[in-house]
CSV table of N, CA and C in Angstrom, one decimal:
chain,number,residue,atom,x,y,z
A,1,MET,N,-14.9,30.6,20.5
A,1,MET,CA,-14.0,29.2,20.4
A,1,MET,C,-12.5,29.4,21.0
A,2,HIS,N,-12.4,28.1,21.0
A,2,HIS,CA,-10.9,28.2,21.9
A,2,HIS,C,-9.9,27.1,20.9
A,3,ARG,N,-8.5,27.5,20.7
A,3,ARG,CA,-7.7,27.3,19.9
A,3,ARG,C,-6.6,26.3,20.8
A,4,LEU,N,-6.9,24.9,20.9
A,4,LEU,CA,-6.4,24.1,22.2
A,4,LEU,C,-5.2,23.2,21.4
A,5,PHE,N,-4.3,22.7,22.7
A,5,PHE,CA,-3.5,21.7,21.8
A,5,PHE,C,-3.1,21.1,23.4
A,6,ILE,N,-2.3,19.9,23.1
A,6,ILE,CA,-2.0,19.2,24.5
A,6,ILE,C,-0.2,19.1,24.2
A,7,GLY,N,0.0,19.4,25.5
A,7,GLY,CA,1.8,19.0,25.2
A,7,GLY,C,2.4,19.1,26.6
A,8,ILE,N,3.5,19.1,26.4
A,8,ILE,CA,4.2,19.0,28.0
A,8,ILE,C,5.4,20.0,27.7
A,9,ARG,N,5.7,20.6,28.6
A,9,ARG,CA,6.5,21.7,28.9
A,9,ARG,C,7.6,21.5,29.4
A,10,PRO,N,8.7,21.2,29.1
A,10,PRO,CA,10.3,21.2,29.5
A,10,PRO,C,10.4,22.2,31.1
A,11,PRO,N,11.1,21.2,31.7
A,11,PRO,CA,11.8,22.2,33.0
A,11,PRO,C,12.4,23.6,32.8
A,12,GLU,N,12.8,24.1,33.9
A,12,GLU,CA,13.9,25.6,33.5
A,12,GLU,C,15.0,24.8,32.8
A,13,HIS,N,15.9,23.8,33.6
A,13,HIS,CA,17.1,23.7,33.0
A,13,HIS,C,17.2,23.1,31.7
A,14,VAL,N,16.0,22.6,31.0
A,14,VAL,CA,16.2,21.9,30.0
A,14,VAL,C,15.9,23.5,28.9
A,15,GLY,N,14.9,24.3,29.6
A,15,GLY,CA,14.1,25.6,28.8
A,15,GLY,C,15.3,26.3,28.8
A,16,ASP,N,16.5,26.4,29.9
A,16,ASP,CA,17.8,27.5,29.2
A,16,ASP,C,18.5,26.7,28.4
A,17,LEU,N,18.8,25.6,28.4
A,17,LEU,CA,19.5,25.2,27.4
A,17,LEU,C,19.3,25.1,25.7
A,18,LEU,N,17.9,25.2,25.8
A,18,LEU,CA,17.0,25.7,24.4
A,18,LEU,C,17.1,27.4,24.3
A,19,LEU,N,17.3,28.0,25.3
A,19,LEU,CA,17.2,29.3,24.5
A,19,LEU,C,18.8,29.3,24.7
A,20,ASP,N,19.4,28.9,25.1
A,20,ASP,CA,21.1,29.1,24.7
A,20,ASP,C,21.3,28.9,23.1
A,21,ALA,N,20.3,28.2,22.6
A,21,ALA,CA,20.8,27.9,21.3
A,21,ALA,C,20.1,28.5,20.2
A,22,MET,N,19.3,29.3,20.8
A,22,MET,CA,18.4,30.2,20.1
A,22,MET,C,19.8,32.0,19.4
A,23,GLU,N,20.0,31.5,18.9
A,23,GLU,CA,20.6,32.5,17.9
A,23,GLU,C,21.6,32.3,16.8
A,24,GLY,N,21.8,33.2,16.1
A,24,GLY,CA,23.0,32.9,15.0
A,24,GLY,C,21.9,32.8,13.8
A,25,ILE,N,20.8,32.7,13.5
A,25,ILE,CA,19.8,33.0,12.0
A,25,ILE,C,19.2,34.3,11.8
A,26,GLU,N,19.6,35.0,11.1
A,26,GLU,CA,19.2,36.1,10.6
A,26,GLU,C,17.6,35.9,9.8
A,27,GLY,N,16.8,36.6,10.8
A,27,GLY,CA,15.5,36.9,10.3
A,27,GLY,C,14.7,35.4,10.8
A,28,ALA,N,15.3,34.7,11.8
A,28,ALA,CA,14.6,33.5,12.6
A,28,ALA,C,13.5,34.3,13.6
A,29,ARG,N,12.5,34.0,13.8
A,29,ARG,CA,11.7,34.3,15.0
A,29,ARG,C,11.6,33.1,16.0
A,30,TRP,N,12.5,33.5,16.9
A,30,TRP,CA,12.8,32.5,17.9
A,30,TRP,C,11.6,32.5,19.2
A,31,GLN,N,11.0,31.0,19.5
A,31,GLN,CA,10.3,31.1,20.6
A,31,GLN,C,10.5,31.7,22.1
A,32,ASP,N,9.4,31.8,22.4
A,32,ASP,CA,9.7,32.7,23.8
A,32,ASP,C,9.8,31.4,24.8
A,33,GLU,N,10.2,31.7,25.8
A,33,GLU,CA,10.7,30.4,26.7
A,33,GLU,C,9.1,29.8,27.1
A,34,ALA,N,8.4,31.1,27.7
A,34,ALA,CA,7.0,30.6,27.9
A,34,ALA,C,6.5,29.2,26.8
A,35,ASN,N,6.8,29.7,25.8
A,35,ASN,CA,6.3,29.2,24.7
A,35,ASN,C,6.7,27.8,24.3
A,36,LEU,N,7.7,27.2,25.1
A,36,LEU,CA,8.3,26.0,24.7
A,36,LEU,C,7.7,24.9,25.0
A,37,HIS,N,7.4,23.7,24.3
A,37,HIS,CA,6.7,22.7,24.4
A,37,HIS,C,6.8,21.3,23.7
A,38,LEU,N,6.7,20.3,24.1
A,38,LEU,CA,6.3,19.2,23.1
A,38,LEU,C,5.2,18.8,22.9
A,39,THR,N,4.6,18.9,21.6
A,39,THR,CA,3.3,18.7,21.1
A,39,THR,C,2.6,17.5,21.0
A,40,LEU,N,2.0,16.9,21.8
A,40,LEU,CA,1.2,16.0,22.0
A,40,LEU,C,0.3,15.5,20.6
A,41,ARG,N,-0.8,16.4,20.9
A,41,ARG,CA,-1.7,16.3,20.0
A,41,ARG,C,-2.2,18.0,19.8
A,42,PHE,N,-2.3,18.6,18.6
A,42,PHE,CA,-2.8,19.7,18.0
A,42,PHE,C,-4.5,19.4,17.8
A,43,ILE,N,-5.6,20.3,18.8
A,43,ILE,CA,-6.8,20.2,18.5
A,43,ILE,C,-7.2,20.9,17.9
A,44,GLY,N,-7.0,22.5,17.5
A,44,GLY,CA,-7.9,23.3,16.9
A,44,GLY,C,-8.5,24.2,17.6
A,45,GLU,N,-9.6,25.1,16.9
A,45,GLU,CA,-10.7,25.8,17.2
A,45,GLU,C,-11.9,25.2,17.5
A,46,VAL,N,-12.3,25.0,18.9
A,46,VAL,CA,-13.4,24.2,19.5
A,46,VAL,C,-14.4,25.0,20.4
A,47,GLY,N,-15.4,24.7,20.5
A,47,GLY,CA,-16.2,25.9,21.7
A,47,GLY,C,-16.2,25.0,22.6
A,48,ARG,N,-16.4,26.3,23.5
A,48,ARG,CA,-16.3,25.8,24.9
A,48,ARG,C,-16.8,24.7,25.4
A,49,PRO,N,-18.4,23.9,24.9
A,49,PRO,CA,-18.6,22.7,25.4
A,49,PRO,C,-17.8,21.5,24.6
A,50,VAL,N,-17.1,21.4,24.0
A,50,VAL,CA,-16.6,20.5,23.3
A,50,VAL,C,-14.8,20.2,24.0
A,51,ALA,N,-14.6,21.7,24.3
A,51,ALA,CA,-13.3,21.9,25.1
A,51,ALA,C,-13.5,21.6,26.6
A,52,ASN,N,-14.7,21.4,27.2
A,52,ASN,CA,-15.1,20.8,28.6
A,52,ASN,C,-14.8,19.5,28.6
A,53,ASP,N,-15.4,18.9,27.3
A,53,ASP,CA,-15.6,17.2,27.1
A,53,ASP,C,-14.3,16.8,26.9
A,54,LEU,N,-13.5,17.5,26.4
A,54,LEU,CA,-12.0,16.9,26.2
A,54,LEU,C,-11.5,16.9,27.2
A,55,ALA,N,-11.1,18.1,28.2
A,55,ALA,CA,-10.7,18.4,29.4
A,55,ALA,C,-11.0,17.3,30.4
A,56,THR,N,-12.4,17.0,30.4
A,56,THR,CA,-12.8,15.4,31.0
A,56,THR,C,-12.4,14.3,30.4
A,57,ALA,N,-12.6,14.3,29.6
A,57,ALA,CA,-11.3,13.1,28.8
A,57,ALA,C,-10.4,12.6,29.3
A,58,LEU,N,-9.3,13.9,29.1
A,58,LEU,CA,-8.2,13.6,29.4
A,58,LEU,C,-7.8,13.6,30.7
A,59,GLU,N,-8.6,13.9,32.0
A,59,GLU,CA,-8.3,13.2,33.1
A,59,GLU,C,-8.9,12.0,33.4
A,60,ARG,N,-9.2,11.4,32.5
A,60,ARG,CA,-9.1,9.4,32.6
A,60,ARG,C,-7.7,8.9,32.3
A,61,ILE,N,-6.9,9.7,31.5
A,61,ILE,CA,-5.8,9.1,31.3
A,61,ILE,C,-4.9,8.6,32.4
A,62,SER,N,-4.7,7.4,32.4
A,62,SER,CA,-3.7,7.0,33.4
A,62,SER,C,-2.3,6.5,32.8
A,63,ALA,N,-1.1,6.9,33.2
A,63,ALA,CA,0.3,6.5,32.6
A,63,ALA,C,1.3,6.8,33.7
A,64,PRO,N,2.5,6.2,33.9
A,64,PRO,CA,3.3,6.2,34.8
A,64,PRO,C,4.6,7.4,33.8
A,65,PRO,N,5.2,8.2,35.1
A,65,PRO,CA,5.9,9.2,34.6
A,65,PRO,C,6.8,8.2,33.9
A,66,PHE,N,7.9,9.2,32.7
A,66,PHE,CA,8.6,8.4,32.3
A,66,PHE,C,9.9,10.0,32.0
A,67,THR,N,10.7,9.3,31.2
A,67,THR,CA,12.2,10.4,31.0
A,67,THR,C,12.0,10.4,30.0
A,68,ALA,N,12.3,11.7,29.3
A,68,ALA,CA,12.2,12.3,27.8
A,68,ALA,C,13.6,12.8,27.8
A,69,ARG,N,14.4,12.6,26.5
A,69,ARG,CA,15.6,12.6,25.9
A,69,ARG,C,15.5,13.8,25.0
A,70,ILE,N,16.6,14.7,24.8
A,70,ILE,CA,16.6,15.9,23.7
A,70,ILE,C,17.8,14.9,23.2
A,71,GLU,N,17.9,14.6,21.9
A,71,GLU,CA,19.3,14.5,21.1
A,71,GLU,C,19.4,15.0,20.1
A,72,GLY,N,20.2,16.4,20.2
A,72,GLY,CA,20.2,16.9,18.4
A,72,GLY,C,19.1,17.7,18.4
A,73,VAL,N,19.2,18.4,17.1
A,73,VAL,CA,18.3,19.1,16.4
A,73,VAL,C,18.1,19.0,15.3
A,74,GLY,N,17.0,19.8,14.6
A,74,GLY,CA,16.6,19.5,13.3
A,74,GLY,C,16.0,20.5,12.6
A,75,HIS,N,15.2,20.6,11.3
A,75,HIS,CA,14.4,21.2,11.0
A,75,HIS,C,13.1,20.8,10.1
A,76,PHE,N,12.1,21.2,9.6
A,76,PHE,CA,11.0,21.0,8.8
A,76,PHE,C,11.4,21.8,7.5
A,77,GLU,N,10.7,21.2,6.6
A,77,GLU,CA,11.2,22.0,5.2
A,77,GLU,C,9.6,22.3,4.7
A,78,ARG,N,9.3,23.4,4.0
A,78,ARG,CA,8.2,23.4,3.2
A,78,ARG,C,8.5,24.1,1.9
A,79,LYS,N,8.6,22.9,0.7
A,79,LYS,CA,8.6,23.4,-0.7
A,79,LYS,C,9.9,23.4,-0.7
A,80,GLY,N,11.0,22.8,0.0
A,80,GLY,CA,12.3,22.5,-0.2
A,80,GLY,C,13.1,24.0,0.7
A,81,HIS,N,12.3,24.4,1.3
A,81,HIS,CA,13.1,25.8,2.4
A,81,HIS,C,12.6,25.4,3.9
A,82,PRO,N,13.3,25.3,4.7
A,82,PRO,CA,13.5,25.2,5.9
A,82,PRO,C,12.4,26.0,6.3
A,83,HIS,N,11.6,25.9,7.3
A,83,HIS,CA,10.1,26.6,7.7
A,83,HIS,C,10.5,26.8,9.4
A,84,ALA,N,11.1,25.5,9.8
A,84,ALA,CA,11.0,25.6,11.6
A,84,ALA,C,12.3,25.0,11.9
A,85,LEU,N,13.2,25.5,12.9
A,85,LEU,CA,14.0,24.4,13.7
A,85,LEU,C,13.6,23.8,14.9
A,86,TRP,N,14.1,22.8,15.6
A,86,TRP,CA,13.8,21.7,16.6
A,86,TRP,C,14.8,21.3,17.3
A,87,ALA,N,14.4,21.0,18.1
A,87,ALA,CA,15.0,20.5,19.3
A,87,ALA,C,14.5,18.8,19.1
A,88,ARG,N,15.2,17.6,18.9
A,88,ARG,CA,14.8,16.5,18.7
A,88,ARG,C,14.6,15.6,20.1
A,89,ILE,N,13.3,15.4,20.0
A,89,ILE,CA,13.2,14.3,21.5
A,89,ILE,C,13.2,13.0,20.8
A,90,VAL,N,14.1,12.1,21.3
A,90,VAL,CA,13.8,10.8,21.3
A,90,VAL,C,12.6,9.7,21.6
A,91,PRO,N,12.6,9.4,20.3
A,91,PRO,CA,10.8,8.5,20.1
A,91,PRO,C,11.1,7.5,21.7
A,92,SER,N,10.3,6.9,22.1
A,92,SER,CA,10.2,6.5,23.4
A,92,SER,C,8.7,5.6,23.7
A,93,ASP,N,8.7,4.3,23.9
A,93,ASP,CA,7.6,3.2,24.3
A,93,ASP,C,6.5,4.7,25.4
A,94,PRO,N,7.1,4.8,26.2
A,94,PRO,CA,6.4,5.7,27.3
A,94,PRO,C,5.9,6.9,26.6
A,95,LEU,N,6.6,7.4,25.7
A,95,LEU,CA,5.9,9.0,25.3
A,95,LEU,C,4.7,8.4,24.4
A,96,GLU,N,5.0,7.3,23.4
A,96,GLU,CA,4.3,6.9,22.2
A,96,GLU,C,2.9,6.5,22.9
A,97,THR,N,2.8,5.6,24.1
A,97,THR,CA,2.0,5.3,25.1
A,97,THR,C,1.2,6.4,25.4
A,98,LEU,N,1.7,7.2,26.0
A,98,LEU,CA,0.8,8.7,26.4
A,98,LEU,C,0.1,9.4,24.8
A,99,ARG,N,0.8,9.4,24.1
A,99,ARG,CA,0.3,10.1,23.0
A,99,ARG,C,-0.6,9.6,22.1
A,100,GLN,N,-0.9,8.0,22.2
A,100,GLN,CA,-1.7,7.1,21.7
A,100,GLN,C,-3.0,7.2,23.0
A,101,LYS,N,-2.9,7.1,24.1
A,101,LYS,CA,-3.8,7.7,25.2
A,101,LYS,C,-4.6,8.8,24.8
A,102,VAL,N,-3.8,10.2,24.6
A,102,VAL,CA,-4.2,11.4,24.3
A,102,VAL,C,-5.1,11.3,23.2
A,103,GLU,N,-4.6,10.8,22.2
A,103,GLU,CA,-5.3,10.2,20.8
A,103,GLU,C,-6.5,9.8,21.0
A,104,ARG,N,-6.9,8.9,21.8
A,104,ARG,CA,-8.3,8.0,22.1
A,104,ARG,C,-8.7,9.0,22.9
A,105,ALA,N,-8.4,9.6,23.7
A,105,ALA,CA,-9.4,10.5,24.4
A,105,ALA,C,-9.9,11.7,23.4
A,106,CYS,N,-8.8,12.2,22.5
A,106,CYS,CA,-9.6,13.0,21.8
A,106,CYS,C,-10.8,12.3,20.7
A,107,GLU,N,-10.5,11.2,20.4
A,107,GLU,CA,-11.3,10.6,19.5
A,107,GLU,C,-12.8,10.3,20.3
A,108,SER,N,-12.6,10.1,21.7
A,108,SER,CA,-13.6,9.6,22.5
A,108,SER,C,-14.5,11.4,22.6
A,109,VAL,N,-14.6,12.0,22.1
A,109,VAL,CA,-15.0,13.1,21.9
A,109,VAL,C,-15.4,13.7,20.6
A,110,GLY,N,-15.2,13.2,19.7
A,110,GLY,CA,-15.3,13.1,18.3
A,110,GLY,C,-14.4,13.8,17.3
A,111,PHE,N,-13.0,13.9,17.8
A,111,PHE,CA,-12.3,14.2,16.9
A,111,PHE,C,-11.7,13.2,15.8
A,112,GLU,N,-11.4,13.6,14.6
A,112,GLU,CA,-10.8,12.5,14.1
A,112,GLU,C,-9.6,12.3,14.3
A,113,ARG,N,-9.1,11.1,13.9
A,113,ARG,CA,-7.7,10.4,14.4
A,113,ARG,C,-6.8,11.1,13.7
A,114,GLU,N,-5.5,11.9,14.4
A,114,GLU,CA,-4.4,12.7,13.6
A,114,GLU,C,-3.8,11.7,12.9
A,115,THR,N,-3.8,11.9,11.5
A,115,THR,CA,-3.3,11.4,10.5
A,115,THR,C,-1.7,11.5,10.1
A,116,ARG,N,-1.3,12.7,10.9
A,116,ARG,CA,0.2,13.3,10.5
A,116,ARG,C,1.3,12.3,11.3
A,117,LYS,N,2.3,12.3,10.6
A,117,LYS,CA,3.5,11.2,11.5
A,117,LYS,C,3.5,12.2,12.5
A,118,PHE,N,4.0,11.2,13.7
A,118,PHE,CA,4.3,12.1,15.0
A,118,PHE,C,5.5,12.3,14.7
A,119,THR,N,6.6,13.2,15.0
A,119,THR,CA,8.0,13.4,14.9
A,119,THR,C,8.0,14.5,16.1
A,120,PRO,N,8.2,13.9,17.5
A,120,PRO,CA,8.6,14.2,18.9
A,120,PRO,C,9.6,15.2,18.8
A,121,HIS,N,9.1,16.7,19.0
A,121,HIS,CA,10.0,17.7,19.2
A,121,HIS,C,9.8,18.9,19.7
A,122,ILE,N,10.7,19.9,20.2
A,122,ILE,CA,10.4,21.0,20.4
A,122,ILE,C,10.4,22.3,19.7
A,123,THR,N,9.8,22.7,19.1
A,123,THR,CA,10.0,24.4,18.2
A,123,THR,C,10.8,25.2,18.8
A,124,LEU,N,11.8,25.7,18.4
A,124,LEU,CA,12.9,26.3,18.8
A,124,LEU,C,12.6,27.9,18.3
A,125,ALA,N,12.1,27.8,16.3
A,125,ALA,CA,12.1,28.8,15.9
A,125,ALA,C,11.4,28.9,14.5
A,126,ARG,N,10.5,30.1,14.3
A,126,ARG,CA,10.1,29.9,12.8
A,126,ARG,C,10.8,30.5,11.9
A,127,LEU,N,10.8,30.1,10.5
A,127,LEU,CA,11.6,30.5,9.1
A,127,LEU,C,10.8,31.2,8.3
A,128,ASN,N,11.3,31.9,7.8
A,128,ASN,CA,10.7,32.5,6.3
A,128,ASN,C,11.7,32.4,5.2
A,129,ARG,N,11.6,32.4,3.8
A,129,ARG,CA,12.4,32.4,2.8
A,129,ARG,C,13.5,33.4,3.1
A,130,ALA,N,13.1,34.7,3.9
A,130,ALA,CA,14.4,35.7,4.1
A,130,ALA,C,15.2,35.1,4.9
A,131,SER,N,14.9,34.1,5.8
A,131,SER,CA,15.8,34.0,7.1
A,131,SER,C,17.2,33.4,6.2
A,132,GLY,N,18.0,33.5,7.2
A,132,GLY,CA,19.7,33.3,6.7
A,132,GLY,C,19.6,31.8,6.8
A,133,PRO,N,20.7,31.3,6.4
A,133,PRO,CA,20.8,29.4,6.2
A,133,PRO,C,20.9,29.3,7.8
A,134,VAL,N,20.7,27.6,7.7
A,134,VAL,CA,20.6,27.2,9.0
A,134,VAL,C,21.5,26.1,9.3
A,135,GLY,N,22.5,25.7,8.1
A,135,GLY,CA,23.5,24.8,8.1
A,135,GLY,C,24.4,24.8,9.3
A,136,ALA,N,24.9,26.0,9.3
A,136,ALA,CA,25.8,26.4,10.5
A,136,ALA,C,25.4,26.2,11.7
A,137,TRP,N,24.2,26.6,12.1
A,137,TRP,CA,23.3,26.1,13.2
A,137,TRP,C,22.9,24.8,13.3
A,138,LEU,N,22.5,23.7,12.4
A,138,LEU,CA,22.5,23.0,12.7
A,138,LEU,C,23.6,22.0,13.3
A,139,ALA,N,24.8,22.3,12.4
A,139,ALA,CA,26.2,21.7,12.7
A,139,ALA,C,26.5,22.3,14.3
A,140,SER,N,26.2,23.5,14.5
A,140,SER,CA,26.7,23.9,15.7
A,140,SER,C,25.8,23.0,17.1
A,141,PHE,N,24.6,23.0,16.7
A,141,PHE,CA,23.8,22.6,18.0
A,141,PHE,C,23.3,21.1,17.9
A,142,GLY,N,23.8,20.3,16.6
A,142,GLY,CA,23.7,18.6,16.6
A,142,GLY,C,24.1,17.9,17.7
A,143,ASP,N,25.0,18.4,18.6
A,143,ASP,CA,25.2,17.4,19.7
A,143,ASP,C,24.3,17.7,21.1
A,144,MET,N,23.2,18.5,20.8
A,144,MET,CA,22.5,19.3,22.3
A,144,MET,C,22.3,18.1,22.7
A,145,HIS,N,21.8,17.9,23.9
A,145,HIS,CA,21.6,16.8,24.8
A,145,HIS,C,21.0,16.9,26.1
A,146,ALA,N,20.3,16.7,26.7
A,146,ALA,CA,19.0,17.0,28.0
A,146,ALA,C,18.4,15.6,28.2
A,147,GLU,N,17.7,15.4,29.2
A,147,GLU,CA,16.7,14.7,29.7
A,147,GLU,C,16.3,15.0,31.0
A,148,TRP,N,14.7,14.8,31.0
A,148,TRP,CA,14.2,15.5,32.4
A,148,TRP,C,13.0,14.3,32.4
A,149,ASP,N,12.5,14.2,33.8
A,149,ASP,CA,11.2,13.3,34.3
A,149,ASP,C,10.1,13.9,33.6
A,150,ILE,N,9.1,13.5,33.1
A,150,ILE,CA,7.8,14.0,32.8
A,150,ILE,C,7.0,13.3,33.6
A,151,HIS,N,6.4,14.5,34.5
A,151,HIS,CA,5.2,14.1,35.4
A,151,HIS,C,3.9,14.4,35.1
A,152,GLY,N,3.7,14.8,33.9
A,152,GLY,CA,2.4,15.1,33.7
A,152,GLY,C,2.3,15.8,32.3
A,153,PHE,N,1.0,16.4,31.9
A,153,PHE,CA,0.8,16.9,30.8
A,153,PHE,C,0.0,17.8,30.6
A,154,THR,N,-0.2,19.1,29.8
A,154,THR,CA,-1.1,19.7,30.1
A,154,THR,C,-2.0,20.0,28.5
A,155,LEU,N,-3.4,20.8,28.9
A,155,LEU,CA,-4.2,21.1,27.8
A,155,LEU,C,-3.9,22.7,27.9
A,156,TYR,N,-3.4,23.1,26.6
A,156,TYR,CA,-3.4,24.7,26.3
A,156,TYR,C,-4.1,25.3,25.7
A,157,GLU,N,-4.3,26.6,25.9
A,157,GLU,CA,-5.4,27.2,24.8
A,157,GLU,C,-4.4,28.4,24.3
A,158,SER,N,-4.5,28.4,22.8
A,158,SER,CA,-3.0,29.3,22.1
A,158,SER,C,-4.1,30.5,21.7
A,159,HIS,N,-3.4,31.9,22.4
A,159,HIS,CA,-3.9,32.9,21.7
A,159,HIS,C,-3.1,33.6,20.7
A,160,LEU,N,-3.5,33.5,19.7
A,160,LEU,CA,-2.9,34.3,18.5
A,160,LEU,C,-3.1,35.6,18.3
A,161,GLY,N,-1.7,36.6,18.3
A,161,GLY,CA,-2.1,38.2,18.5
A,161,GLY,C,-0.7,38.6,17.3
A,162,HIS,N,-0.4,39.7,17.4
A,162,HIS,CA,0.3,40.2,16.2
A,162,HIS,C,1.7,40.3,16.6
A,163,THR,N,1.9,39.8,17.7
A,163,THR,CA,3.5,39.4,18.2
A,163,THR,C,3.7,37.6,18.0
A,164,GLY,N,2.6,36.9,18.2
A,164,GLY,CA,2.9,35.5,17.9
A,164,GLY,C,1.6,35.2,18.7
A,165,ALA,N,2.1,33.6,19.2
A,165,ALA,CA,1.2,33.3,19.8
A,165,ALA,C,1.5,33.3,21.7
A,166,HIS,N,0.1,33.1,22.4
A,166,HIS,CA,0.5,33.2,23.7
A,166,HIS,C,-0.2,31.9,24.1
A,167,TYR,N,0.7,30.9,25.0
A,167,TYR,CA,0.0,29.9,25.0
A,167,TYR,C,-0.3,29.7,26.8
A,168,GLU,N,-1.9,29.6,26.9
A,168,GLU,CA,-2.2,29.6,28.2
A,168,GLU,C,-3.0,28.1,28.9
A,169,ALA,N,-2.0,27.7,30.2
A,169,ALA,CA,-2.1,26.7,30.3
A,169,ALA,C,-3.8,26.5,31.0
A,170,ILE,N,-4.7,25.6,30.2
A,170,ILE,CA,-6.1,25.3,30.6
A,170,ILE,C,-6.4,24.4,31.9
A,171,ALA,N,-5.6,23.3,31.8
A,171,ALA,CA,-5.7,22.0,32.7
A,171,ALA,C,-4.5,21.4,32.9
A,172,GLU,N,-4.1,20.8,33.9
A,172,GLU,CA,-2.6,19.9,33.9
A,172,GLU,C,-3.3,18.8,34.6
A,173,TYR,N,-2.7,17.6,33.8
A,173,TYR,CA,-2.8,16.4,34.2
A,173,TYR,C,-1.8,15.2,34.6
A,174,PRO,N,-1.8,14.9,35.9
A,174,PRO,CA,-0.3,14.6,36.4
A,174,PRO,C,-0.2,12.9,35.8
A,175,LEU,N,0.9,12.3,35.8
A,175,LEU,CA,0.9,11.3,35.4
A,175,LEU,C,1.5,10.5,36.6
A,176,GLN,N,0.7,9.4,36.9
A,176,GLN,CA,0.5,8.5,38.4
A,176,GLN,C,1.1,7.0,38.1
A,177,GLY,N,1.7,6.5,38.7
A,177,GLY,CA,1.8,5.0,39.0
A,177,GLY,C,3.7,4.8,39.2
A,178,ILE,N,4.1,3.8,38.9
A,178,ILE,CA,5.3,3.2,39.3
A,178,ILE,C,6.1,3.4,37.7
A,179,ALA,N,7.2,4.0,37.7
A,179,ALA,CA,7.8,4.1,36.2
A,179,ALA,C,8.6,2.9,35.8
A,180,PRO,N,8.5,2.6,34.4
A,180,PRO,CA,9.3,1.8,34.3
A,180,PRO,C,10.8,1.5,34.4
A,181,GLU,N,11.6,0.9,35.1
A,181,GLU,CA,13.1,0.9,35.1
A,181,GLU,C,14.1,0.8,34.0
């Protein structure tokens, strides 16, 4: 079985900015630089034939490159407690168009449509109830800003281990065409 997701990895200069923010909360499990990404679609556990079909379906996606922007940070809560910290990706029409095309490719090989609301972000840390408070961190990095041009997306396999997840790029898909002005 293969645990898959589709994502976009930020370039080094954005990764450096994100790494600079990864401090100041006791008990936070900060992401490794190699694991920083914007998830377009989580797939989950699939067998090799389905993984191969998905890889082929993703090859058919056509979309132009576009610019992504980070503006600020935030957190997700579970039962009233923060469980993840993230950098906010500004929603945009080109990003949503790409996400919808990825969704249709997933549906074409038999996956059910994703029903959770898409909140574009890059996860920076995982938290548990023993983690320190997040308010000061959110205030310190609330003005985070970066942008980069997205020229492709990647099919990843997630390998879970005792030290966390390790992500392996399985296939890269370039965006081609003329970017909108």
